[in-house]
Amino acid sequence: MSNAYKNFIAGQWQDAASGERFDNINPADHSDQIGTFPKSDQREVDAAVTAARQAYKSWRLTPAPVRGDFLKKVGDIMVARKEEIAKLMTREMGKVLKETRGDTQEGIDTAYYAASETRRLFSHTAPSELPNKMNISFRMPVGVAGIITPWNFPMAIPTWKIFPALACGNTVVFKPASDTPATATVLVEILAEAGIPAGVVNLVHGSGSKVGNPIVEHKDVNLISFTGSSSIGKDIQARAGAMLKRVSLELGGKNGVIIMDDADLELALDGVLWGAFGTTGQRCTATSRVILHDKIHDKFVDMLVKRAEKLKVGNGLDESIEMGPCINEGQRGVVEEYVEIGKKQGAKLVCGGKRPEGSQYAKGTFYLPTIFTEVKPMSRLEQEEIFGPVLSVIRVRNFDEAITVLNDTVYGLSSSIYTRNVNQAFKAIRDIECGITYVNGPTIGAEAHMPFGGMKETGNGHREGGWQVYEFYSETKTVYVDFSGKLQKAQIDTEQV
Ligand code: NAD
Ligand code: MN
């Protein structure tokens, strides 16, 4: 018997009314089942929202620094359970231990940052235009937050949303991705263990259509924070928009690295390998395009292919493994489809392009690190998010062409330039249309206290992480206090002054 996980509603671990369950398996070893999870629907969403609405009454009045003390405790428990969480995460979604430890650490950093933010949550005071009058503003929570997350950062992404939501005084209904419900359950367990009152955080397992949809459309859910694909994000924005809900979207990417002819090629090589094949290319910030200066093109491609061919693919629980499997059969199918598209559109396959051979790979959804060169700007391989270990190399003649190619996609999440030329670096920082630009570093590596997010179809303008996310999770209240003892009329009584 494998673990029978539950929903967490109103402080109680409970099954779904449907009585049905779904499986969660290890993508590196399909014989390893992590557990079964309740297939929930509208009924559990309704119960969770009711509990969150009820708990909101007292949570919003709990002093913010006291809310912060809970979050500090959450961070402490995560520290103690870090290794256990990392192992579970590797089992349920396949990325290697080094990365699942990092994913957990990002949650820990976010907990401590959120705890400290509860002693800031600054607002403005400003002078009044009238005498004996004071103008103040402060933050209020928004209400019940609906939180819907993807599977590729099963700990970090939920914490980016849940911790600031709680810090600001909101209560939460959380639906994790159905590929990674176990890590999400541990996170909620920890929140409960830290003593966060019943109903403040509720967890509902299930599908996007049966659980995600009802959260988005529930009249008592005041805001939605969603990370996932652009197509579902657009749909959520439209439906939540019709109800005038606040929505934060973090969506797809097609991130590029520019490598100029003066770059430190060894440094760039390490960055490209880590960016492209870390998490099997299944990061929203994954490097999926290398924009290479003609002068160093052939040399760099040689270096890149030699190293990529040697990457050790396998079960991420083995510390020597460098790249795990694709998350599931469907996602590997997408990768295979794009490899065919690349070949048909005339790109040159120089590495991988197939599943690894050998019986040790038979029980998982593995795919080899894959590189295409001579990829044409605006071709499908160059434009569309693949979310797998497929890297496209594009040849350019100069800096301006590199920037044009980098910007010419619908996405605008992460980007990078390798160069030793300071002027070129600053021009790139100024001209790249992305929410994140790295100089002499890979496209991945966000830190918890800096704003994270993208431009164009990567999102709708909000940011996660850093100080900005606290604005998303709070309303501004403006207060005028008139201590003059008489009626003073703004804009009218000011005329005589
Ligand atoms: P997905 O869009 O398939 O699913 C994301 C979540 O939405 C899941 O929990 C899913 O169950 C839920 N969902 C599905 N349909 C829904 C609906 N109709 N209503 C409400 N919820 C619904 O994405 P995924 O496959 O889990 O993750 C991969 C995608 O996420 C990629 O496109 C990737 O770029 C993106 N991503 C973006 C960021 C970022 O910060 N920009 C970070 C990680 C992943
Ligand atoms: Mn899984």
Coordinates of C-alpha atoms and ligand atoms in Angstrom, one line a residue:
M1 CA 0.0 0.0 0.0
S2 CA 1.4 3.3 -0.9
N3 CA 0.8 6.6 1.0
A4 CA -2.8 7.9 0.8
Y5 CA -2.4 11.6 0.9
K6 CA -5.2 14.0 1.8
N7 CA -6.6 17.5 1.3
F8 CA -6.2 20.0 4.2
I9 CA -9.3 22.0 4.8
A10 CA -10.3 24.0 7.9
G11 CA -7.3 22.5 9.7
Q12 CA -8.4 18.9 9.0
W13 CA -6.7 16.3 6.8
Q14 CA -9.6 14.8 4.7
D15 CA -10.5 12.8 1.6
A16 CA -12.5 14.1 -1.3
A17 CA -16.2 13.4 -1.6
S18 CA -15.7 11.8 -5.0
G19 CA -13.9 8.9 -3.2
E20 CA -11.6 8.8 -6.3
R21 CA -7.8 9.1 -6.2
F22 CA -4.9 9.8 -8.6
D23 CA -1.4 8.4 -8.7
N24 CA 1.9 10.2 -8.3
I25 CA 4.8 8.3 -9.8
N26 CA 8.5 8.9 -10.1
P27 CA 9.3 9.9 -13.7
A28 CA 12.8 8.3 -13.4
D29 CA 11.3 5.0 -12.3
H30 CA 7.6 4.3 -12.9
S31 CA 7.7 1.3 -10.5
D32 CA 8.2 3.8 -7.7
Q33 CA 4.9 5.2 -6.6
I34 CA 5.0 8.2 -4.2
G35 CA 1.4 8.0 -3.2
T36 CA -2.2 8.5 -4.2
F37 CA -4.1 11.8 -3.9
P38 CA -7.8 12.7 -3.6
K39 CA -9.5 13.8 -6.9
S40 CA -11.3 16.8 -5.5
D41 CA -13.9 19.0 -7.2
Q42 CA -16.2 22.0 -6.6
R43 CA -17.3 20.6 -3.2
E44 CA -13.8 20.7 -1.7
V45 CA -13.1 24.1 -3.3
D46 CA -16.3 25.4 -1.7
A47 CA -15.4 24.0 1.7
A48 CA -11.8 25.4 1.4
V49 CA -13.0 28.9 0.5
T50 CA -15.5 28.9 3.3
A51 CA -12.8 27.9 5.8
A52 CA -10.4 30.6 4.3
R53 CA -13.1 33.2 4.5
Q54 CA -13.9 32.4 8.1
A55 CA -10.2 32.3 9.1
Y56 CA -9.6 35.6 7.4
K57 CA -11.6 37.4 10.1
S58 CA -9.0 36.9 12.7
W59 CA -5.8 36.3 10.5
R60 CA -6.2 39.8 9.1
L61 CA -6.3 41.3 12.6
T62 CA -3.2 39.3 13.8
P63 CA -0.4 41.8 14.0
A64 CA 1.8 41.4 10.9
P65 CA 5.0 40.7 12.9
V66 CA 3.2 37.9 14.7
R67 CA 2.3 36.5 11.3
G68 CA 6.0 36.9 10.6
D69 CA 6.9 34.8 13.7
F70 CA 4.9 31.9 12.2
L71 CA 6.7 32.3 8.9
K72 CA 10.1 32.3 10.7
K73 CA 9.1 29.0 12.4
V74 CA 8.1 27.6 9.0
G75 CA 11.6 28.5 7.7
D76 CA 13.2 26.7 10.7
I77 CA 11.2 23.5 10.1
M78 CA 12.1 23.6 6.4
V79 CA 15.7 23.8 7.4
A80 CA 15.4 20.8 9.6
R81 CA 13.5 18.8 6.9
K82 CA 15.5 20.1 3.9
E83 CA 17.2 16.8 2.9
E84 CA 14.0 14.8 3.3
I85 CA 12.0 17.4 1.2
A86 CA 14.8 17.3 -1.5
K87 CA 14.6 13.5 -1.8
L88 CA 10.9 13.5 -2.0
M89 CA 10.9 16.2 -4.7
T90 CA 13.5 14.3 -6.7
R91 CA 11.4 11.2 -6.5
E92 CA 8.2 12.9 -7.6
M93 CA 9.5 15.2 -10.4
G94 CA 12.9 13.9 -11.4
K95 CA 15.3 16.8 -11.1
V96 CA 18.6 16.0 -9.5
L97 CA 19.2 16.3 -5.7
K98 CA 21.5 19.3 -6.0
E99 CA 18.6 21.1 -7.7
T100 CA 15.9 19.9 -5.4
R101 CA 18.0 21.1 -2.4
G102 CA 18.3 24.4 -4.1
D103 CA 14.5 24.5 -4.7
T104 CA 13.9 23.9 -1.0
Q105 CA 16.5 26.5 0.0
E106 CA 14.6 29.0 -2.1
G107 CA 11.6 28.2 0.0
I108 CA 13.6 28.7 3.2
D109 CA 15.0 32.0 1.9
T110 CA 11.5 33.1 1.0
A111 CA 10.2 32.2 4.5
Y112 CA 12.8 34.3 6.3
Y113 CA 12.5 37.2 3.8
A114 CA 8.7 37.2 4.3
A115 CA 9.1 37.0 8.1
S116 CA 11.3 40.1 8.0
E117 CA 9.0 41.9 5.6
T118 CA 6.2 41.7 8.1
R119 CA 8.1 44.3 10.1
R120 CA 8.3 46.6 7.1
L121 CA 5.2 46.5 4.8
F122 CA 6.0 50.2 4.3
S123 CA 3.6 52.7 2.9
H124 CA 3.8 56.4 2.3
T125 CA 2.8 59.4 4.4
A126 CA 2.7 62.7 2.5
P127 CA 2.0 66.3 3.4
S128 CA -1.5 67.6 3.2
E129 CA -2.4 70.6 1.1
L130 CA -4.4 71.9 4.0
P131 CA -3.2 73.0 7.5
N132 CA -3.8 70.8 10.5
K133 CA -4.4 67.7 8.4
M134 CA -2.4 64.5 8.0
N135 CA -2.3 62.2 5.0
I136 CA -1.4 58.6 5.7
S137 CA -1.6 55.4 3.7
F138 CA -1.2 51.8 4.8
R139 CA -1.6 48.2 3.5
M140 CA -4.6 46.0 4.0
P141 CA -4.9 42.4 3.0
V142 CA -7.0 41.6 0.0
G143 CA -8.9 38.6 1.3
V144 CA -8.8 35.0 0.1
A145 CA -6.0 34.2 -2.3
G146 CA -6.4 31.4 -4.8
I147 CA -2.9 29.9 -5.6
I148 CA -2.3 27.6 -8.6
T149 CA 1.1 26.3 -9.3
P150 CA 3.1 24.2 -11.8
W151 CA 5.3 21.1 -11.2
N152 CA 8.8 22.3 -12.0
F153 CA 9.5 24.2 -8.8
P154 CA 7.2 22.2 -6.4
M155 CA 8.5 24.0 -3.3
A156 CA 9.9 27.4 -4.4
I157 CA 6.9 28.6 -6.5
P158 CA 4.2 27.8 -3.9
T159 CA 6.3 29.6 -1.2
W160 CA 6.8 32.6 -3.5
K161 CA 3.0 33.0 -3.4
I162 CA 1.8 31.6 -0.1
F163 CA 4.3 33.3 2.2
P164 CA 3.8 36.9 1.0
A165 CA 0.1 36.3 0.9
L166 CA 0.1 35.2 4.6
A167 CA 2.6 38.0 5.6
C168 CA 0.1 40.5 4.2
G169 CA -2.8 39.0 6.2
N170 CA -4.6 37.0 3.4
T171 CA -5.8 33.5 3.7
V172 CA -5.1 30.8 1.1
V173 CA -6.7 28.1 -1.0
F174 CA -3.8 26.3 -2.7
K175 CA -4.0 23.9 -5.7
P176 CA -0.7 22.4 -6.6
A177 CA 0.1 20.7 -9.9
S178 CA -1.0 17.1 -10.0
D179 CA 2.5 15.9 -11.0
T180 CA 3.9 17.2 -7.7
P181 CA 1.3 17.0 -5.0
A182 CA 3.5 15.4 -2.4
T183 CA 6.0 18.3 -2.0
A184 CA 3.0 20.6 -1.8
T185 CA 1.5 18.4 1.0
V186 CA 4.8 18.6 3.0
L187 CA 4.7 22.4 2.7
V188 CA 1.2 22.6 4.1
E189 CA 2.1 20.1 6.8
I190 CA 4.9 22.4 7.8
L191 CA 2.7 25.5 7.8
A192 CA 0.3 23.6 10.2
E193 CA 3.1 22.4 12.4
A194 CA 4.3 26.0 12.8
G195 CA 1.0 26.7 14.4
I196 CA -0.7 28.7 11.6
P197 CA -4.4 28.7 12.6
A198 CA -7.0 26.3 11.0
G199 CA -8.4 27.6 7.8
V200 CA -5.6 30.1 7.1
V201 CA -4.1 27.7 4.5
N202 CA -6.1 25.1 2.7
L203 CA -4.9 22.5 0.3
V204 CA -7.0 21.0 -2.4
H205 CA -5.6 18.3 -4.7
G206 CA -6.9 17.7 -8.2
S207 CA -7.0 18.7 -11.8
G208 CA -6.9 22.1 -13.4
S209 CA -10.5 21.8 -14.7
K210 CA -12.1 20.3 -11.6
V211 CA -10.2 22.3 -8.9
G212 CA -8.3 25.1 -10.6
N213 CA -11.4 26.4 -12.5
P214 CA -13.7 26.5 -9.5
I215 CA -11.0 28.4 -7.6
V216 CA -10.7 31.0 -10.4
E217 CA -14.5 31.4 -10.6
H218 CA -15.4 31.4 -6.9
K219 CA -17.0 34.7 -6.0
D220 CA -15.3 34.6 -2.5
V221 CA -11.8 34.2 -3.9
N222 CA -10.4 37.8 -4.2
L223 CA -7.2 37.2 -6.1
I224 CA -5.5 34.6 -8.2
S225 CA -1.8 33.9 -8.4
F226 CA -1.0 31.5 -11.2
T227 CA 2.3 30.1 -12.6
G228 CA 2.0 27.9 -15.6
S229 CA 1.6 27.9 -19.4
S230 CA 0.7 31.0 -21.3
S231 CA -2.4 29.4 -22.9
I232 CA -3.9 28.5 -19.5
G233 CA -2.8 31.9 -18.1
K234 CA -4.6 33.8 -20.8
D235 CA -7.8 31.8 -20.1
I236 CA -7.5 32.5 -16.4
Q237 CA -6.9 36.2 -16.9
A238 CA -10.0 36.4 -19.1
R239 CA -12.3 34.6 -16.7
A240 CA -11.0 36.3 -13.6
G241 CA -11.0 39.6 -15.4
A242 CA -14.7 39.3 -16.0
M243 CA -15.1 39.1 -12.3
L244 CA -12.7 42.0 -11.7
K245 CA -10.3 39.9 -9.7
R246 CA -6.7 40.8 -9.2
V247 CA -4.6 38.3 -11.1
S248 CA -0.8 37.7 -11.2
L249 CA 0.5 35.5 -14.0
E250 CA 3.9 34.0 -14.5
L251 CA 4.0 32.2 -17.8
G252 CA 6.2 30.8 -20.5
G253 CA 9.6 31.7 -21.7
K254 CA 12.0 31.3 -24.7
N255 CA 15.1 32.6 -23.0
G256 CA 18.3 33.4 -24.9
V257 CA 21.9 33.8 -24.1
I258 CA 24.1 36.0 -26.3
I259 CA 27.7 35.0 -26.5
M260 CA 29.9 37.7 -28.1
D261 CA 33.2 37.2 -29.8
D262 CA 35.1 38.7 -26.8
A263 CA 33.4 36.4 -24.2
D264 CA 35.2 34.1 -21.8
L265 CA 34.1 30.9 -23.6
E266 CA 34.8 28.5 -20.8
L267 CA 32.6 30.5 -18.5
A268 CA 29.9 30.8 -21.1
L269 CA 30.1 27.0 -21.6
D270 CA 29.4 26.2 -18.0
G271 CA 26.5 28.7 -17.9
V272 CA 24.9 27.4 -21.1
L273 CA 25.1 23.7 -20.0
W274 CA 23.6 24.6 -16.6
G275 CA 20.9 26.9 -18.1
A276 CA 19.9 24.5 -20.9
F277 CA 20.0 21.1 -19.3
G278 CA 19.5 21.8 -15.6
T279 CA 16.0 20.5 -14.6
T280 CA 16.1 18.8 -18.0
G281 CA 15.3 22.2 -19.6
Q282 CA 12.0 22.3 -17.7
R283 CA 12.5 25.7 -16.1
C284 CA 10.6 28.8 -17.1
T285 CA 14.0 30.5 -17.2
A286 CA 15.8 27.6 -19.0
T287 CA 18.2 28.6 -21.7
S288 CA 16.6 27.5 -24.9
R289 CA 18.5 29.6 -27.4
V290 CA 22.2 30.4 -27.7
I291 CA 22.8 33.4 -29.9
L292 CA 26.4 33.0 -31.1
H293 CA 28.7 35.5 -32.7
D294 CA 29.9 34.2 -36.0
K295 CA 33.6 34.6 -35.1
I296 CA 33.4 32.1 -32.2
H297 CA 30.5 30.1 -33.5
D298 CA 32.2 26.9 -34.7
K299 CA 34.6 26.8 -31.8
F300 CA 31.9 27.2 -29.2
V301 CA 29.6 24.7 -30.8
D302 CA 32.5 22.1 -30.7
M303 CA 33.1 22.8 -27.0
L304 CA 29.4 22.7 -26.2
V305 CA 28.6 19.4 -28.0
K306 CA 31.6 17.7 -26.4
R307 CA 30.4 18.5 -22.9
A308 CA 26.7 18.0 -23.6
E309 CA 27.4 14.5 -24.9
K310 CA 29.1 13.6 -21.6
L311 CA 26.3 14.8 -19.3
K312 CA 25.2 11.8 -17.2
V313 CA 21.5 11.2 -17.6
G314 CA 19.6 9.1 -15.0
N315 CA 17.8 8.9 -11.7
G316 CA 18.4 12.1 -9.8
L317 CA 18.7 10.3 -6.5
D318 CA 22.1 9.2 -7.6
E319 CA 24.4 12.1 -6.7
S320 CA 26.6 11.5 -9.8
I321 CA 23.7 12.1 -12.2
E322 CA 23.6 15.5 -14.0
M323 CA 20.2 15.4 -15.8
G324 CA 17.0 13.6 -14.8
P325 CA 14.0 12.6 -17.0
C326 CA 11.2 14.7 -18.6
I327 CA 8.3 15.1 -16.1
N328 CA 6.0 12.6 -17.9
E329 CA 5.3 10.8 -21.2
G330 CA 3.3 13.7 -22.5
Q331 CA 6.1 16.2 -22.0
R332 CA 8.6 13.8 -23.6
G333 CA 6.2 13.5 -26.5
V334 CA 6.3 17.3 -26.9
V335 CA 10.1 17.2 -27.0
E336 CA 10.1 14.5 -29.7
E337 CA 7.6 16.5 -31.7
Y338 CA 9.9 19.6 -31.6
V339 CA 12.9 17.6 -32.6
E340 CA 11.0 16.4 -35.7
I341 CA 9.9 20.0 -36.4
G342 CA 13.5 21.2 -36.1
K343 CA 14.8 18.6 -38.6
K344 CA 12.0 19.4 -41.0
Q345 CA 12.6 23.1 -40.9
G346 CA 16.3 22.6 -41.8
A347 CA 18.1 22.9 -38.5
K348 CA 21.1 20.7 -38.0
L349 CA 20.9 18.2 -35.2
V350 CA 24.4 18.0 -33.6
C351 CA 23.8 16.3 -30.3
G352 CA 21.1 13.9 -28.8
G353 CA 17.8 14.0 -30.6
K354 CA 16.7 10.6 -29.1
R355 CA 16.0 8.7 -26.0
P356 CA 19.1 7.2 -24.2
E357 CA 19.5 3.5 -24.9
G358 CA 19.9 0.9 -22.1
S359 CA 17.6 -1.1 -19.8
Q360 CA 18.3 1.4 -16.9
Y361 CA 16.3 4.0 -18.8
A362 CA 13.3 1.7 -19.6
K363 CA 11.3 2.7 -16.6
G364 CA 11.5 6.4 -17.0
T365 CA 10.8 9.3 -19.4
F366 CA 14.4 10.1 -20.3
Y367 CA 15.6 12.0 -23.3
L368 CA 19.2 13.0 -24.2
P369 CA 20.5 16.5 -24.1
T370 CA 19.8 17.8 -27.6
I371 CA 21.4 20.6 -29.6
F372 CA 20.4 22.1 -33.0
T373 CA 22.6 24.5 -34.9
E374 CA 21.8 26.7 -37.9
V375 CA 18.4 27.4 -36.3
K376 CA 16.7 30.1 -38.3
P377 CA 15.3 33.1 -36.4
M378 CA 11.5 33.0 -36.5
S379 CA 11.4 29.2 -37.1
R380 CA 9.1 27.3 -34.7
L381 CA 12.1 25.7 -32.9
E382 CA 13.4 29.2 -32.3
Q383 CA 10.1 30.7 -31.2
E384 CA 8.0 28.2 -29.2
E385 CA 8.6 27.1 -25.7
I386 CA 9.5 23.4 -25.6
F387 CA 10.1 22.8 -21.9
G388 CA 12.7 20.0 -22.4
P389 CA 16.4 19.4 -23.0
V390 CA 16.5 21.0 -26.4
L391 CA 18.9 23.9 -27.2
S392 CA 18.8 25.9 -30.4
V393 CA 22.0 27.7 -31.6
I394 CA 21.5 30.8 -33.8
R395 CA 24.4 32.4 -35.7
V396 CA 24.6 36.2 -35.7
R397 CA 27.1 38.6 -37.2
N398 CA 27.1 41.4 -34.7
F399 CA 25.7 42.9 -31.4
D400 CA 22.7 44.6 -33.0
E401 CA 21.6 41.4 -34.8
A402 CA 22.0 39.5 -31.5
I403 CA 19.7 41.8 -29.6
T404 CA 17.1 41.7 -32.4
V405 CA 17.1 37.9 -32.4
L406 CA 16.9 37.8 -28.6
N407 CA 14.0 40.2 -28.5
D408 CA 12.1 38.7 -31.4
T409 CA 9.8 36.3 -29.5
V410 CA 6.4 36.7 -27.8
Y411 CA 8.1 36.0 -24.4
G412 CA 10.3 38.1 -22.2
L413 CA 11.3 36.3 -19.1
S414 CA 15.1 35.8 -18.7
S415 CA 18.1 36.6 -20.8
S416 CA 21.9 36.7 -20.6
I417 CA 24.9 38.2 -22.3
Y418 CA 28.5 37.0 -22.1
T419 CA 31.0 39.7 -23.0
R420 CA 34.0 41.5 -21.6
N421 CA 33.0 44.8 -23.2
V422 CA 31.4 47.0 -20.6
N423 CA 29.6 49.2 -23.1
Q424 CA 28.1 46.3 -24.9
A425 CA 26.9 44.8 -21.6
F426 CA 25.2 48.0 -20.6
K427 CA 23.6 48.4 -24.0
A428 CA 22.2 44.9 -23.6
I429 CA 20.9 45.6 -20.1
R430 CA 19.1 48.6 -21.6
D431 CA 17.8 47.1 -24.8
I432 CA 16.8 43.5 -23.9
E433 CA 13.0 43.3 -23.5
C434 CA 12.9 40.8 -20.6
G435 CA 12.1 41.0 -16.9
I436 CA 15.5 39.5 -16.0
T437 CA 19.0 40.0 -17.6
Y438 CA 22.2 38.3 -16.4
V439 CA 25.6 39.5 -17.4
N440 CA 28.2 36.8 -17.6
G441 CA 25.9 34.3 -15.9
P442 CA 23.3 31.8 -17.1
T443 CA 19.6 32.6 -17.5
I444 CA 18.7 30.9 -14.3
G445 CA 19.6 31.8 -10.7
A446 CA 16.9 34.0 -9.2
E447 CA 17.3 35.1 -5.6
A448 CA 14.3 35.2 -3.3
H449 CA 14.5 38.9 -2.4
M450 CA 14.6 40.2 -6.0
P451 CA 11.6 40.8 -8.2
F452 CA 11.0 37.8 -10.5
G453 CA 8.9 37.9 -13.7
G454 CA 8.7 38.7 -17.3
M455 CA 7.5 41.1 -20.0
K456 CA 5.3 40.5 -23.0
E457 CA 3.4 37.1 -23.0
T458 CA 5.5 35.9 -20.0
G459 CA 3.1 37.6 -17.6
N460 CA 0.7 40.4 -16.9
G461 CA 3.1 42.8 -15.4
H462 CA 3.2 41.6 -11.8
R463 CA 6.4 40.3 -10.2
E464 CA 7.0 37.5 -7.7
G465 CA 9.7 37.6 -5.1
G466 CA 11.3 40.8 -3.7
W467 CA 9.4 43.7 -2.4
Q468 CA 7.0 44.0 -5.3
V469 CA 5.0 40.9 -4.6
Y470 CA 3.9 42.5 -1.3
E471 CA 2.0 45.1 -3.3
F472 CA 0.2 42.4 -5.2
Y473 CA -1.0 40.8 -2.0
S474 CA -2.2 44.1 -0.4
E475 CA -4.7 46.9 -1.0
T476 CA -3.7 50.5 -0.2
K477 CA -5.9 52.4 2.2
T478 CA -5.5 56.1 2.2
V479 CA -6.4 58.0 5.4
Y480 CA -7.0 61.7 5.9
V481 CA -7.0 62.9 9.5
D482 CA -8.3 66.5 9.9
F483 CA -7.4 67.9 13.3
S484 CA -8.2 71.5 12.5
G485 CA -11.7 71.3 14.1
K486 CA -13.4 72.8 11.1
L487 CA -14.6 71.7 7.7
Q488 CA -11.7 72.1 5.3
K489 CA -12.4 71.5 1.6
A490 CA -9.6 70.0 -0.5
Q491 CA -9.0 71.9 -3.8
I492 CA -11.4 74.6 -2.8
D493 CA -10.2 76.0 0.5
T494 CA -6.6 75.8 -0.8
E495 CA -7.3 78.6 -3.3
Q496 CA -6.9 81.4 -0.7
V497 CA -3.6 80.1 0.7
Ligands
NAD1 P1 0.1 24.2 -16.7 O1 -0.3 25.6 -17.3 O2 -0.3 23.0 -17.5 O3 -0.5 24.0 -15.3 C1 -0.2 24.9 -14.2 C2 -1.2 24.8 -13.1 O4 -2.5 25.2 -13.6 C3 -1.4 23.3 -12.7 O5 -1.7 23.3 -11.3 C4 -2.7 22.9 -13.4 O6 -3.4 21.9 -12.8 C5 -3.5 24.2 -13.4 N1 -4.6 24.3 -14.4 C6 -4.7 23.7 -15.6 N2 -5.8 24.1 -16.2 C7 -6.4 25.0 -15.4 C8 -7.6 25.8 -15.6 N3 -8.4 25.7 -16.6 N4 -7.9 26.6 -14.6 C9 -7.1 26.7 -13.5 N5 -6.0 26.0 -13.3 C10 -5.6 25.2 -14.3 O7 1.7 24.3 -16.6 P2 2.7 23.2 -16.1 O8 2.8 22.2 -17.2 O9 2.4 22.7 -14.8 O10 4.0 24.0 -16.0 C11 4.8 24.4 -17.2 C12 4.5 25.8 -17.6 O11 4.7 26.7 -16.6 C13 5.5 26.2 -18.7 O12 4.8 26.9 -19.7 C14 6.4 27.2 -17.9 O13 7.1 28.1 -18.7 C15 5.5 27.8 -17.0 N6 6.3 28.2 -15.8 C16 6.4 29.6 -15.7 C17 7.1 30.1 -14.6 C18 7.3 31.6 -14.5 O14 7.6 32.1 -13.4 N7 7.2 32.4 -15.5 C19 7.7 29.3 -13.7 C20 7.5 27.9 -13.8 C21 6.8 27.4 -14.9
MN2 MN 5.2 12.8 -9.9

